[in-house]
């Protein structure tokens, strides 16, 4: 609707003299009253004017040829935009001769009889002009009010969003504070046990059995600390997308069955009713990461289920997906917590039994690892004390059978390869040398890269364990020089490093290493790596 600066008056009359007289009469008051006057010679002309302008009032002659005043009024009021324009009929008929009912039915608000008395015309016109001005002012105020309402609504939405964001940040900070407190608790417990066990070994009069038990405590708690560090590093890598997956065809049912067998063999599921229903389903995934997903889901079920409870583990195929479900009869998940169970730093009530430890980041890691595999994970619970179900969905692939290579025998005396250890940390070098010797390996140790290169030429090892952070020349340079020397080129190289991100692995492989192990090294994994590398061709001792 076009905005009018001044109210407009339309005079419609087919008689040129009458039209001129009325418009001239109105024009003398136009400046004083602040309106404009427009003219039309016929009903059709009047309709064209109404299409282009809004009018405060229309002075309409009744007796016009063609389209008379009544028909013109009806056409004007038929349009929604002009339906409310007031019309004053001008007629030469006497009042009792005019069909007033017909006039009112066609939208008349008043009448003027010719000859028009100027004072009466001025009085009538002034009323409608003032009304038009008032309406325009009200419209202006309405527009301003609407604009102000829109601004206030936007401000309110912004404030609401800021409040929600602030509340989210406060919740996250609170969750982080709880997580850090929990981390301190989880670290102090094993450190306290290790410290006590180490002190016990040094006490006079301690029995051999006591020393042996203390050593087992140190070993067990050290492994526990390693798992905590691994969880933290894995979560950081997963959240930043820096985990490098080694995808191979895997039967998820077989992997889950092996994981469950480990739980049974170690006694971790002894106090629970552990049921399994595993149907084969092949996926393309990283076996280590998939085992990590499975273990975290089972650990979560064990942690929040009282001894004697039931845990059901199932796998099946569903359309193009392989599904893993872990259901427990434990404490359940509240409706408020359920949407956030996979968020970082979120964990259930701190009053829950924490005898099995943990940092509450396992489910966050599970979700990220599932996403990296192109899968998804969801949680469901009917509420507190009604158990919970976690469902993993992974893309299914067609299985192609692959014939495994026949195992080869290790080279070296007594079937054990000769090992070169290059490690600058004195305690670490001494302990790993003793451990490898205890497993029957022939070991030569070197304290830096240059000594390691010399030992490689003189000792002729089948395999070298090389620390990356060496003084002088680092492990990368050691690997490059060993690969460049024909006498040491065939030595199998295993990198030992405290860094496990994707770019670290790529840098290790680019330097010429065969395998990459992250400290602290699990002894079983180290033995597997040594034996695997030893099955490959080895150099001849110089």
PDB file of C-alpha atoms in Angstrom, residues 413 416-420 436-437 440-444 459:
ATOM      1  CA  UNK A 413      69.564 -68.928  17.648  1.00  0.00           C
ATOM      2  CA  UNK A 416      64.658 -66.068  18.681  1.00  0.00           C
ATOM      3  CA  UNK A 417      65.796 -63.025  16.661  1.00  0.00           C
ATOM      4  CA  UNK A 418      68.739 -60.890  17.760  1.00  0.00           C
ATOM      5  CA  UNK A 419      67.455 -57.533  19.039  1.00  0.00           C
ATOM      6  CA  UNK A 420      69.170 -54.147  19.147  1.00  0.00           C
ATOM      7  CA  UNK A 436      63.713 -59.122  26.581  1.00  0.00           C
ATOM      8  CA  UNK A 437      66.495 -61.308  27.951  1.00  0.00           C
ATOM      9  CA  UNK A 440      64.961 -65.531  25.734  1.00  0.00           C
ATOM     10  CA  UNK A 441      66.065 -62.851  23.252  1.00  0.00           C
ATOM     11  CA  UNK A 442      69.679 -61.949  22.580  1.00  0.00           C
ATOM     12  CA  UNK A 443      69.856 -58.200  23.202  1.00  0.00           C
ATOM     13  CA  UNK A 444      72.445 -55.487  22.514  1.00  0.00           C
ATOM     14  CA  UNK A 459      76.155 -56.933  16.170  1.00  0.00           C
TER      15      UNK A 459
END
